[in-house]
Coordinates of C-alpha atoms in Angstrom, one line a residue:
M1 CA 0.0 0.0 0.0
T2 CA 1.4 3.4 -1.0
N3 CA 1.9 6.2 1.4
S4 CA -0.6 8.4 -0.5
K5 CA -3.4 5.9 0.0
L6 CA -2.4 5.5 3.7
T7 CA -2.5 9.3 4.1
L8 CA -6.1 9.4 2.7
I9 CA -7.1 6.6 5.0
T10 CA -5.6 8.3 8.1
L11 CA -7.2 11.7 7.1
S12 CA -10.6 10.0 6.8
L13 CA -10.2 8.4 10.2
T14 CA -9.1 11.7 11.7
L15 CA -12.1 13.6 10.3
G16 CA -14.6 10.9 11.1
L17 CA -13.7 10.1 14.7
T18 CA -14.4 12.4 17.5
A19 CA -14.2 10.4 20.7
C20 CA -11.2 8.7 22.3
Q21 CA -13.0 5.4 22.0
D22 CA -16.5 4.8 20.7
D23 CA -18.7 2.1 19.2
D24 CA -19.6 2.1 15.5
E25 CA -23.4 2.2 15.4
Q26 CA -23.6 0.0 12.3
T27 CA -21.1 -2.7 13.1
G28 CA -20.9 -2.5 16.9
K29 CA -17.1 -2.7 16.7
T30 CA -14.9 -0.5 18.8
V31 CA -13.1 2.2 16.9
L32 CA -10.2 4.4 18.1
D33 CA -10.0 8.1 17.8
T34 CA -6.8 9.2 16.0
N35 CA -7.2 12.9 16.4
Y36 CA -4.2 13.0 18.6
V37 CA -1.8 11.6 15.9
G38 CA 0.4 14.4 14.7
Q39 CA -0.3 16.6 17.7
S40 CA 1.8 17.5 20.6
V41 CA 0.8 15.2 23.5
G42 CA 2.3 15.2 27.0
N43 CA 6.1 15.3 26.7
F44 CA 6.1 14.4 23.0
L45 CA 6.4 17.1 20.2
A46 CA 4.0 16.8 17.2
E47 CA 7.0 15.9 15.0
E48 CA 7.9 12.8 17.1
W49 CA 4.9 11.0 15.6
Y50 CA 6.9 11.0 12.3
P51 CA 10.4 9.7 13.3
G52 CA 11.6 9.8 9.6
G53 CA 10.3 13.3 9.1
V54 CA 7.7 14.2 6.5
L55 CA 9.8 12.7 3.7
G56 CA 10.8 9.5 5.5
T57 CA 7.8 8.2 7.5
T58 CA 5.0 5.9 6.4
E59 CA 1.6 6.1 8.1
N60 CA 1.3 2.4 8.0
V61 CA 1.8 0.7 11.4
S62 CA 0.5 -2.7 10.5
A63 CA 2.1 -5.9 9.3
G64 CA 4.2 -5.2 6.2
C65 CA 5.0 -1.6 7.2
Y66 CA 8.7 -2.3 7.1
E67 CA 8.4 -2.7 3.3
D68 CA 6.9 0.7 2.6
E69 CA 8.5 3.3 0.5
T70 CA 9.1 6.8 1.8
P71 CA 7.0 9.7 0.6
A72 CA 10.2 11.0 -1.0
V73 CA 10.3 8.1 -3.4
E74 CA 6.8 8.9 -4.7
Q75 CA 7.5 12.7 -4.9
M76 CA 10.7 12.1 -6.9
G77 CA 8.9 9.7 -9.3
L78 CA 11.0 6.7 -8.4
M79 CA 8.3 4.2 -7.6
D80 CA 9.1 2.0 -10.7
A81 CA 12.7 1.8 -9.7
F82 CA 11.8 1.2 -6.1
N83 CA 9.6 -1.8 -7.0
R84 CA 12.3 -3.2 -9.3
G85 CA 14.9 -2.9 -6.7
E86 CA 12.6 -4.6 -4.2
A87 CA 12.6 -7.6 -6.4
F88 CA 16.4 -7.9 -6.2
F89 CA 16.1 -7.9 -2.5
E90 CA 13.4 -10.5 -2.3
R91 CA 14.1 -12.9 -5.1
N92 CA 16.6 -15.8 -4.9
V93 CA 19.7 -15.3 -7.0
T94 CA 20.3 -18.2 -9.4
E95 CA 23.3 -19.4 -11.4
N96 CA 22.0 -18.5 -14.8
T97 CA 18.4 -17.0 -14.8
A98 CA 18.6 -13.4 -15.8
P99 CA 18.2 -10.8 -14.4
F100 CA 18.7 -12.6 -11.1
N101 CA 21.7 -14.6 -12.3
G102 CA 25.3 -14.7 -11.0
L103 CA 25.1 -16.8 -7.8
G104 CA 28.4 -18.1 -6.4
P105 CA 30.6 -20.0 -6.9
A106 CA 30.7 -19.6 -3.1
Y107 CA 28.1 -17.5 -1.3
V108 CA 26.6 -16.7 2.1
R109 CA 22.9 -16.6 1.1
K110 CA 20.8 -16.9 -2.1
S111 CA 18.6 -13.9 -1.1
C112 CA 18.9 -10.7 0.9
L113 CA 15.5 -11.5 2.4
D114 CA 16.9 -14.7 4.0
C115 CA 19.0 -12.5 6.3
H116 CA 16.5 -9.7 6.8
P117 CA 13.2 -11.6 7.3
A118 CA 10.3 -9.2 6.5
Y119 CA 13.0 -6.5 6.2
G120 CA 13.6 -6.6 9.9
H121 CA 16.3 -7.8 12.3
G122 CA 17.5 -11.4 11.9
K123 CA 16.0 -14.1 14.1
R124 CA 17.7 -16.2 16.7
V125 CA 18.1 -19.8 15.5
D126 CA 19.0 -22.9 17.4
K127 CA 20.9 -24.5 14.5
Y128 CA 23.0 -22.7 12.0
T129 CA 21.6 -23.2 8.5
A130 CA 21.6 -20.6 5.7
T131 CA 17.8 -20.4 5.4
W132 CA 15.1 -17.8 5.7
G133 CA 15.2 -15.9 9.0
N134 CA 18.8 -16.8 9.9
G135 CA 20.3 -13.3 9.7
Y136 CA 23.6 -14.5 11.3
L137 CA 26.9 -13.8 9.8
L138 CA 29.7 -15.9 11.2
V139 CA 32.8 -14.2 12.5
V140 CA 36.0 -16.3 12.4
Y141 CA 39.1 -14.7 13.9
H142 CA 42.3 -15.1 15.7
P143 CA 41.7 -14.1 19.4
A144 CA 44.2 -11.4 20.5
D145 CA 44.3 -12.1 24.2
G146 CA 43.2 -15.5 25.3
A147 CA 40.7 -18.0 23.8
N148 CA 37.6 -16.1 24.9
S149 CA 38.8 -12.7 23.8
D150 CA 36.3 -10.7 21.6
D151 CA 39.2 -9.0 19.9
G152 CA 41.6 -10.1 17.1
P153 CA 42.0 -10.0 13.4
Y154 CA 39.8 -11.9 10.9
V155 CA 41.4 -15.1 9.7
A156 CA 42.6 -14.8 6.1
E157 CA 41.5 -18.3 5.0
V158 CA 37.8 -17.4 4.8
T159 CA 36.1 -14.2 3.9
G160 CA 35.1 -11.6 6.5
M161 CA 31.5 -12.8 6.1
P162 CA 32.3 -16.5 5.9
Q163 CA 30.5 -18.5 3.2
T164 CA 28.8 -21.8 4.0
Q165 CA 27.3 -22.4 0.6
A166 CA 28.8 -23.2 -2.9
C167 CA 27.6 -24.0 -6.4
Y168 CA 28.4 -27.4 -7.8
P169 CA 31.0 -28.8 -8.1
F170 CA 32.7 -26.7 -5.5
E171 CA 32.8 -27.3 -1.7
A172 CA 31.6 -24.5 0.6
P173 CA 34.5 -22.8 2.4
I174 CA 32.8 -23.9 5.7
D175 CA 30.6 -27.0 5.9
E176 CA 27.6 -25.6 7.8
S177 CA 26.5 -29.0 8.9
Q178 CA 29.5 -29.1 11.2
I179 CA 28.8 -25.7 12.9
Q180 CA 28.0 -26.3 16.5
L181 CA 25.7 -23.6 18.1
D182 CA 24.5 -23.9 21.6
W183 CA 22.5 -21.4 23.7
L184 CA 23.6 -21.3 27.3
T185 CA 21.8 -19.9 30.3
L186 CA 23.7 -17.2 32.1
K187 CA 23.9 -17.9 35.8
E188 CA 26.1 -15.1 37.1
M189 CA 26.5 -11.5 36.1
E190 CA 30.1 -10.5 36.2
S191 CA 29.1 -7.1 37.7
G192 CA 27.0 -8.8 40.4
I193 CA 24.1 -6.5 39.6
A194 CA 21.4 -9.1 40.2
P195 CA 21.1 -12.3 42.3
Y196 CA 20.5 -15.6 40.7
N197 CA 18.0 -17.8 42.5
G198 CA 18.7 -21.1 40.8
R199 CA 16.4 -20.6 37.8
A200 CA 16.5 -16.8 37.1
F201 CA 17.9 -13.4 38.0
T202 CA 15.7 -11.2 40.1
F203 CA 14.9 -7.5 40.3
P204 CA 14.7 -6.0 43.9
D205 CA 10.9 -6.3 43.8
G206 CA 11.2 -10.0 43.0
E207 CA 10.3 -10.0 39.3
E208 CA 12.5 -12.6 37.4
F209 CA 14.4 -12.4 34.1
T210 CA 16.7 -14.8 32.4
L211 CA 19.6 -14.2 30.1
I212 CA 21.1 -16.6 27.4
Y213 CA 24.2 -16.3 25.2
P214 CA 25.6 -18.3 22.3
E215 CA 28.5 -20.7 22.3
L216 CA 29.8 -21.3 18.8
Y217 CA 32.4 -23.8 17.6
I218 CA 33.5 -24.9 14.1
P219 CA 36.0 -27.9 13.9
E220 CA 39.0 -27.8 11.6
R221 CA 37.5 -30.5 9.4
A222 CA 34.7 -28.2 8.5
F223 CA 37.0 -25.8 6.6
N224 CA 37.6 -26.5 2.9
T225 CA 40.6 -24.2 2.6
N226 CA 44.3 -24.7 2.2
P227 CA 45.6 -23.8 4.7
T228 CA 42.9 -24.0 7.3
P229 CA 42.5 -21.2 9.9
Y230 CA 43.7 -23.6 12.6
Q231 CA 47.1 -23.9 10.8
T232 CA 47.7 -20.2 11.1
G233 CA 46.9 -19.7 14.8
A234 CA 44.3 -20.1 17.5
V235 CA 40.7 -19.6 16.2
A236 CA 37.6 -18.1 17.9
F237 CA 34.1 -17.6 16.7
R238 CA 31.3 -15.1 17.2
L239 CA 27.8 -14.5 15.7
E240 CA 26.5 -11.2 14.3
S241 CA 23.0 -10.7 13.3
T242 CA 21.7 -8.4 10.6
I243 CA 19.9 -5.3 11.8
G244 CA 16.7 -4.0 10.4
I245 CA 17.1 -2.1 7.1
I246 CA 14.2 0.3 7.5
G247 CA 15.2 4.0 7.4
T248 CA 18.8 3.4 6.3
G249 CA 18.6 6.2 3.7
L250 CA 17.7 8.6 6.5
I251 CA 20.7 7.4 8.5
D252 CA 22.9 8.0 5.5
A253 CA 21.5 11.5 5.3
I254 CA 22.9 12.5 8.7
P255 CA 25.7 14.9 7.9
D256 CA 29.3 13.9 8.7
D257 CA 29.9 17.2 10.5
S258 CA 27.0 16.5 12.8
I259 CA 28.4 13.1 13.7
K260 CA 31.8 14.7 14.3
A261 CA 30.2 17.2 16.7
Q262 CA 28.6 14.3 18.6
Y263 CA 32.0 12.5 18.9
A264 CA 33.6 15.7 20.1
R265 CA 30.9 16.3 22.7
E266 CA 31.3 12.7 24.1
A267 CA 35.0 13.0 24.1
Q268 CA 34.8 16.3 26.1
A269 CA 32.4 14.6 28.5
G270 CA 35.1 12.0 29.2
V271 CA 33.6 9.1 27.3
Q272 CA 36.3 6.7 26.1
L273 CA 36.0 6.5 22.3
N274 CA 37.3 3.9 19.9
P275 CA 40.9 5.2 19.0
N276 CA 40.4 3.8 15.5
M277 CA 37.6 6.3 15.1
W278 CA 38.6 9.3 17.2
D279 CA 42.1 10.7 18.0
A280 CA 42.0 11.9 21.6
T281 CA 45.3 13.9 21.1
T282 CA 44.1 16.0 18.1
N283 CA 40.4 15.8 19.2
D284 CA 39.6 14.9 15.6
W285 CA 38.9 11.9 13.4
A286 CA 41.5 9.2 13.4
P287 CA 42.8 8.5 9.8
S288 CA 41.2 5.0 9.9
A289 CA 37.7 6.7 10.5
L290 CA 37.7 8.0 7.0
Y291 CA 36.2 5.9 4.2
T292 CA 37.4 7.0 0.7
A293 CA 35.4 6.1 -2.4
N294 CA 36.0 7.7 -5.8
G295 CA 38.3 10.3 -4.1
V296 CA 35.6 11.4 -1.6
N297 CA 36.1 11.0 2.1
R298 CA 33.1 10.0 4.3
I299 CA 33.0 9.1 7.9
K300 CA 32.5 5.4 8.6
K301 CA 29.1 5.0 10.1
F302 CA 27.5 1.8 8.8
T303 CA 27.7 -1.7 10.3
Y304 CA 28.3 -2.5 13.9
A305 CA 32.0 -2.0 13.4
C306 CA 31.6 1.3 11.4
T307 CA 33.4 -0.1 8.4
R308 CA 31.5 1.8 5.6
G309 CA 30.9 5.5 5.1
S310 CA 28.0 5.6 2.7
L311 CA 25.0 3.5 2.1
Q312 CA 25.7 3.6 -1.6
D313 CA 29.1 1.9 -1.2
G314 CA 28.4 -0.1 2.0
A315 CA 25.8 -2.0 3.8
G316 CA 23.4 -3.3 1.2
A317 CA 25.4 -1.9 -1.8
N318 CA 28.3 -4.2 -0.7
A319 CA 26.1 -7.1 0.4
I320 CA 24.3 -7.4 -2.9
W321 CA 27.7 -8.3 -4.3
N322 CA 29.5 -10.2 -1.6
I323 CA 26.6 -12.1 0.0
T324 CA 25.7 -13.7 -3.3
N325 CA 29.0 -13.1 -5.2
V326 CA 27.1 -11.4 -8.0
S327 CA 29.5 -9.2 -10.0
R328 CA 28.8 -5.8 -11.4
S329 CA 30.9 -3.2 -13.3
D330 CA 32.4 -1.7 -10.1
R331 CA 32.8 -5.2 -8.5
P332 CA 34.7 -7.3 -11.0
Y333 CA 36.2 -9.6 -8.4
L334 CA 34.8 -12.6 -6.5
Y335 CA 34.4 -12.4 -2.8
T336 CA 36.5 -15.4 -2.1
T337 CA 39.9 -16.2 -0.6
S338 CA 43.1 -17.6 -2.1
A339 CA 43.1 -20.4 0.5
W340 CA 39.7 -21.6 -0.8
A341 CA 40.7 -21.3 -4.4
T342 CA 43.8 -23.4 -3.7
K343 CA 41.8 -26.1 -1.9
Q344 CA 39.3 -26.3 -4.7
S345 CA 42.0 -26.6 -7.3
E346 CA 43.5 -29.5 -5.4
T347 CA 40.2 -31.4 -4.8
P348 CA 39.9 -34.5 -7.0
S349 CA 36.0 -34.5 -7.0
V350 CA 36.0 -30.9 -8.3
I351 CA 38.4 -31.6 -11.1
A352 CA 36.6 -34.8 -12.1
A353 CA 33.3 -33.1 -12.3
I354 CA 34.6 -30.3 -14.4
K355 CA 36.3 -32.8 -16.7
Q356 CA 32.9 -34.2 -17.6
N357 CA 31.7 -30.7 -18.7
P358 CA 33.7 -29.2 -21.6
S359 CA 31.4 -26.1 -21.6
S360 CA 32.5 -25.2 -18.1
P361 CA 34.6 -22.0 -17.9
Y362 CA 37.0 -24.0 -15.7
Y363 CA 37.5 -26.7 -18.3
A364 CA 40.7 -25.1 -19.9
D365 CA 42.4 -27.8 -22.0
G366 CA 40.6 -30.7 -20.3
T367 CA 43.6 -32.0 -18.5
D368 CA 43.8 -32.3 -14.7
E369 CA 46.6 -29.8 -14.6
G370 CA 44.8 -27.3 -16.9
I371 CA 41.6 -27.6 -14.9
S372 CA 43.4 -27.2 -11.6
A373 CA 45.1 -24.0 -12.9
A374 CA 41.8 -22.6 -14.3
V375 CA 40.0 -23.2 -11.0
K376 CA 42.8 -21.6 -9.0
G377 CA 43.0 -18.6 -11.3
L378 CA 39.3 -18.0 -11.6
L379 CA 38.3 -18.5 -8.0
D380 CA 41.2 -16.4 -6.6
P381 CA 40.0 -13.0 -5.5
A382 CA 42.9 -11.3 -7.2
T383 CA 41.4 -12.3 -10.6
N384 CA 39.5 -9.7 -12.5
Q385 CA 36.5 -11.7 -13.8
F386 CA 36.0 -9.5 -16.8
D387 CA 39.6 -9.7 -18.1
N388 CA 41.6 -12.8 -17.3
P389 CA 43.5 -15.6 -19.2
W390 CA 40.9 -18.3 -18.5
H391 CA 37.5 -16.9 -19.2
N392 CA 36.0 -13.4 -19.8
F393 CA 32.8 -12.9 -17.8
A394 CA 30.4 -10.1 -18.2
P395 CA 28.9 -8.1 -15.2
E396 CA 26.0 -10.1 -13.9
M397 CA 24.2 -7.2 -12.4
S398 CA 23.7 -4.2 -14.7
D399 CA 24.3 -0.6 -13.5
E400 CA 20.6 0.2 -14.0
N401 CA 19.5 -2.8 -11.9
F402 CA 22.0 -1.8 -9.2
W403 CA 20.6 1.7 -9.3
A404 CA 17.0 0.3 -8.8
F405 CA 18.3 -1.7 -5.9
M406 CA 19.8 1.4 -4.3
V407 CA 16.6 3.5 -4.9
W408 CA 14.8 0.8 -3.0
H409 CA 17.4 0.6 -0.2
R410 CA 17.6 4.3 0.3
G411 CA 13.9 4.6 -0.1
L412 CA 12.7 2.4 2.8
A413 CA 10.5 4.3 5.3
I414 CA 10.3 4.3 9.0
P415 CA 6.8 3.6 10.5
R416 CA 4.9 6.3 12.3
A417 CA 5.2 6.2 16.1
R418 CA 2.3 4.8 18.1
N419 CA 0.6 5.4 21.5
L420 CA 2.5 8.7 22.2
N421 CA -0.8 9.9 23.9
D422 CA -0.6 7.1 26.4
P423 CA 0.5 8.4 29.9
Q424 CA 2.5 5.2 30.4
V425 CA 4.5 5.8 27.2
Q426 CA 5.1 9.4 28.3
R427 CA 6.3 8.2 31.7
G428 CA 8.6 5.8 29.9
K429 CA 10.2 8.5 27.9
Q430 CA 10.7 10.6 31.0
V431 CA 12.4 7.8 32.9
F432 CA 14.4 6.7 29.9
N433 CA 15.9 10.2 29.8
E434 CA 16.3 10.5 33.6
I435 CA 18.4 7.4 34.0
G436 CA 20.7 8.4 31.1
C437 CA 19.7 6.1 28.2
Q438 CA 19.4 9.1 25.9
Y439 CA 23.1 9.8 26.1
C440 CA 23.9 6.9 23.7
H441 CA 20.4 6.5 22.3
R442 CA 20.2 10.2 21.2
A443 CA 16.7 10.8 19.9
K444 CA 16.9 13.6 17.4
W445 CA 19.0 14.5 14.3
Q446 CA 18.8 16.9 11.4
T447 CA 19.5 15.7 7.8
K448 CA 20.3 19.2 6.5
D449 CA 21.3 19.2 2.8
D450 CA 21.6 15.4 2.5
N451 CA 24.7 15.7 0.3
L452 CA 24.8 12.0 -0.5
W453 CA 27.8 10.3 -2.1
S454 CA 26.9 8.1 -5.1
P455 CA 29.2 5.8 -7.1
S456 CA 30.3 6.9 -10.6
I457 CA 28.3 4.0 -12.2
L458 CA 25.2 6.0 -11.2
T459 CA 26.4 9.6 -11.4
T460 CA 27.8 9.2 -15.0
K461 CA 24.3 8.1 -16.1
N462 CA 22.5 10.8 -14.0
L463 CA 20.6 8.1 -12.0
N464 CA 19.3 9.9 -8.9
L465 CA 18.4 8.5 -5.5
P466 CA 15.8 9.5 -2.9
T467 CA 17.0 12.4 -0.8
Y468 CA 15.8 13.7 2.6
K469 CA 16.7 17.4 2.9
N470 CA 16.1 19.3 6.1
Q471 CA 14.2 16.5 7.9
T472 CA 14.0 16.2 11.7
I473 CA 14.4 12.5 12.4
Y474 CA 14.3 10.4 15.6
P475 CA 16.4 7.3 15.2
Y476 CA 17.5 7.1 18.8
T477 CA 21.2 6.5 18.2
D478 CA 24.3 8.7 18.8
M479 CA 26.0 7.1 15.8
V480 CA 29.0 6.4 18.1
Q481 CA 30.6 3.1 19.0
H482 CA 30.6 1.9 22.6
R483 CA 31.6 -1.2 24.5
L484 CA 29.2 -3.3 26.7
F485 CA 31.6 -6.2 27.5
M486 CA 29.0 -9.0 27.3
K487 CA 29.9 -12.6 27.8
N488 CA 30.9 -14.0 24.3
G489 CA 30.3 -10.5 23.1
I490 CA 30.7 -8.8 19.8
H491 CA 33.8 -9.2 17.7
G492 CA 36.0 -6.2 18.1
S493 CA 34.3 -5.1 21.4
W494 CA 33.2 -1.7 19.9
C495 CA 29.7 -1.5 18.6
R496 CA 27.8 1.3 17.0
T497 CA 24.7 2.3 19.0
T498 CA 21.8 0.6 17.2
P499 CA 18.8 2.8 16.2
L500 CA 15.7 2.0 18.2
W501 CA 13.1 3.5 15.9
G502 CA 10.5 1.1 14.5
R503 CA 11.6 -1.9 16.6
G504 CA 8.4 -2.1 18.5
L505 CA 6.8 -3.4 15.3
S506 CA 9.2 -6.2 14.9
K507 CA 6.8 -8.9 16.2
I508 CA 4.0 -8.2 13.7
N509 CA 6.5 -7.9 10.8
T510 CA 9.0 -10.7 11.5
G511 CA 7.3 -12.8 14.1
A512 CA 10.2 -12.3 16.5
E513 CA 11.4 -9.6 18.9
D514 CA 15.1 -10.7 19.2
R515 CA 17.5 -7.9 20.0
L516 CA 21.2 -7.1 20.3
H517 CA 24.0 -8.0 17.9
D518 CA 23.5 -11.7 18.1
C519 CA 19.8 -12.0 19.0
R520 CA 20.6 -13.1 22.5
A521 CA 17.9 -10.8 24.0
R522 CA 14.4 -12.2 23.5
N523 CA 12.7 -9.0 24.7
E524 CA 13.5 -5.5 25.8
I525 CA 14.1 -6.4 29.5
E526 CA 16.8 -8.9 28.5
A527 CA 18.4 -6.4 26.0
I528 CA 18.6 -3.7 28.7
M529 CA 20.0 -6.0 31.4
W530 CA 22.8 -7.3 29.1
H531 CA 24.0 -3.7 29.2
A532 CA 25.1 -4.3 32.8
Y533 CA 26.8 -7.7 32.5
S534 CA 30.1 -6.0 33.3
K535 CA 30.8 -2.9 35.4
N536 CA 33.1 -1.9 32.5
S537 CA 30.1 -1.5 30.3
D538 CA 29.6 2.0 29.0
A539 CA 25.9 1.7 29.9
Y540 CA 26.4 0.1 33.4
A541 CA 25.4 3.2 35.4
S542 CA 22.2 3.7 33.5
T543 CA 21.3 0.0 33.6
L544 CA 21.9 0.0 37.4
K545 CA 19.4 2.7 37.7
F546 CA 16.9 0.8 35.5
Y547 CA 17.4 -2.3 37.7
N548 CA 16.5 -0.4 40.8
L549 CA 13.3 1.2 39.3
P550 CA 9.9 0.1 40.4
K551 CA 8.2 -2.3 38.1
A552 CA 5.8 0.3 36.9
D553 CA 8.6 2.4 35.6
R554 CA 10.4 -0.5 34.0
D555 CA 7.2 -1.5 32.2
A556 CA 6.8 2.1 31.1
I557 CA 10.2 2.2 29.5
V558 CA 9.4 -1.0 27.7
K559 CA 6.2 0.4 26.3
F560 CA 8.0 3.6 25.3
L561 CA 10.5 1.5 23.3
Q562 CA 7.7 -0.4 21.7
S563 CA 6.0 2.9 20.6
I564 CA 8.8 4.8 19.0

């Protein structure tokens, strides 16, 4: 349903209802008055009903609202491109069926929708299989300081987002059937914040809560690489779930200078910032905080680890290439590793299968030696797929289709806020701010001019994208990385504050409410209490205050989080 239709429906409701709650005389059904929507109520401004601003918010708050386009998409005449881009997100990529062709030879998922069920946050799973709903990306790294350290470099033998699938006749870099995932019940908070009574932790008023965390292990025999990661050092594993993709274009529209000002304020307040992002000596960006694309510097602000500086060259723009290994004109290389290419070139079953298929691009001269050399050469990430001695491939995703995908990605709306007229929600906002949650989960930003960066494959063809100039938005993130020090926490320790907007509609859109970077939190209470696992957590003081709140105030904060 388009936003224009929803606006008409909402307007009709607003004009036709006059009581806070009434019964329809013809049907006898209870109807709700929506006159308060868009109005200042209690401690909420009128604009807070529209967290994505006028250009970025959908009126839809029912199932499927995560899929809505922003009003800006319609106003700019980009609906056809948006719908075409949506198809690339939802459809399975195949090996040879245009325009969705290009899968593999190794890949993470066949479809973006697999990792972002119903466009939302990934779901917690009990067994790792690359199927719909499993938004997990594996993290395989060499621990820097002890076996349980969250820090350390990625192993070079598998990609940064390790692949567990491959097209015939190749073997997946990691055999997912051997991935061991267990969910363990936490029985002691390192900080000692809450007592454990044998079955659960308790708040001072006696209400119980439980916490779980993942234990992940992948044996050496599961790695189809030469060498294996175990041959180059100790190996550790973590899980990272995808985040919801709603409103990402609005996040991209937050100016770099505004984010810099936020970092500077937090540094001045004595907050310890990631030295890879902020140089405390110069009180300015660290060199590694800059992301350069086509000669333009942008501040890294996407992904948990802040590895990308623009939506148009990061996040989904990168994932549509490396999750499925679909090439395009600006991505002529496979997302693979030399260690995997070497192993496949040495695997007898791979060579034997190719030998039976003279039309294979890996066939070469048909000899074992020739096939082995072609496999190694074509699978190696150093090989330009469009210009190499073994086979000349063409880009599998056209620039125009990539543009449509980015129109869709930058054009996803944020749902309107709900229940802001409710005194309990208003109390929740008040207490949320009083205990200090708003310091990291900053409510409001301005998009200003939205001077977006766009890759040359789009700009040279004058292919424009949705823009959000001068919008007041409410994503509830400071766009800064912090550390929570959870048990079996996030790789790298530092994690960008996740936006809270729209998360209260996760249940009706995805069927799950799982939160935090690895879906360990099954509800808001668990997510909050994980912030206080360690006294070293940047959020410990605020969470301690939350822990000591009366139940009515804890419940109010939860309802507030579900409403924004």
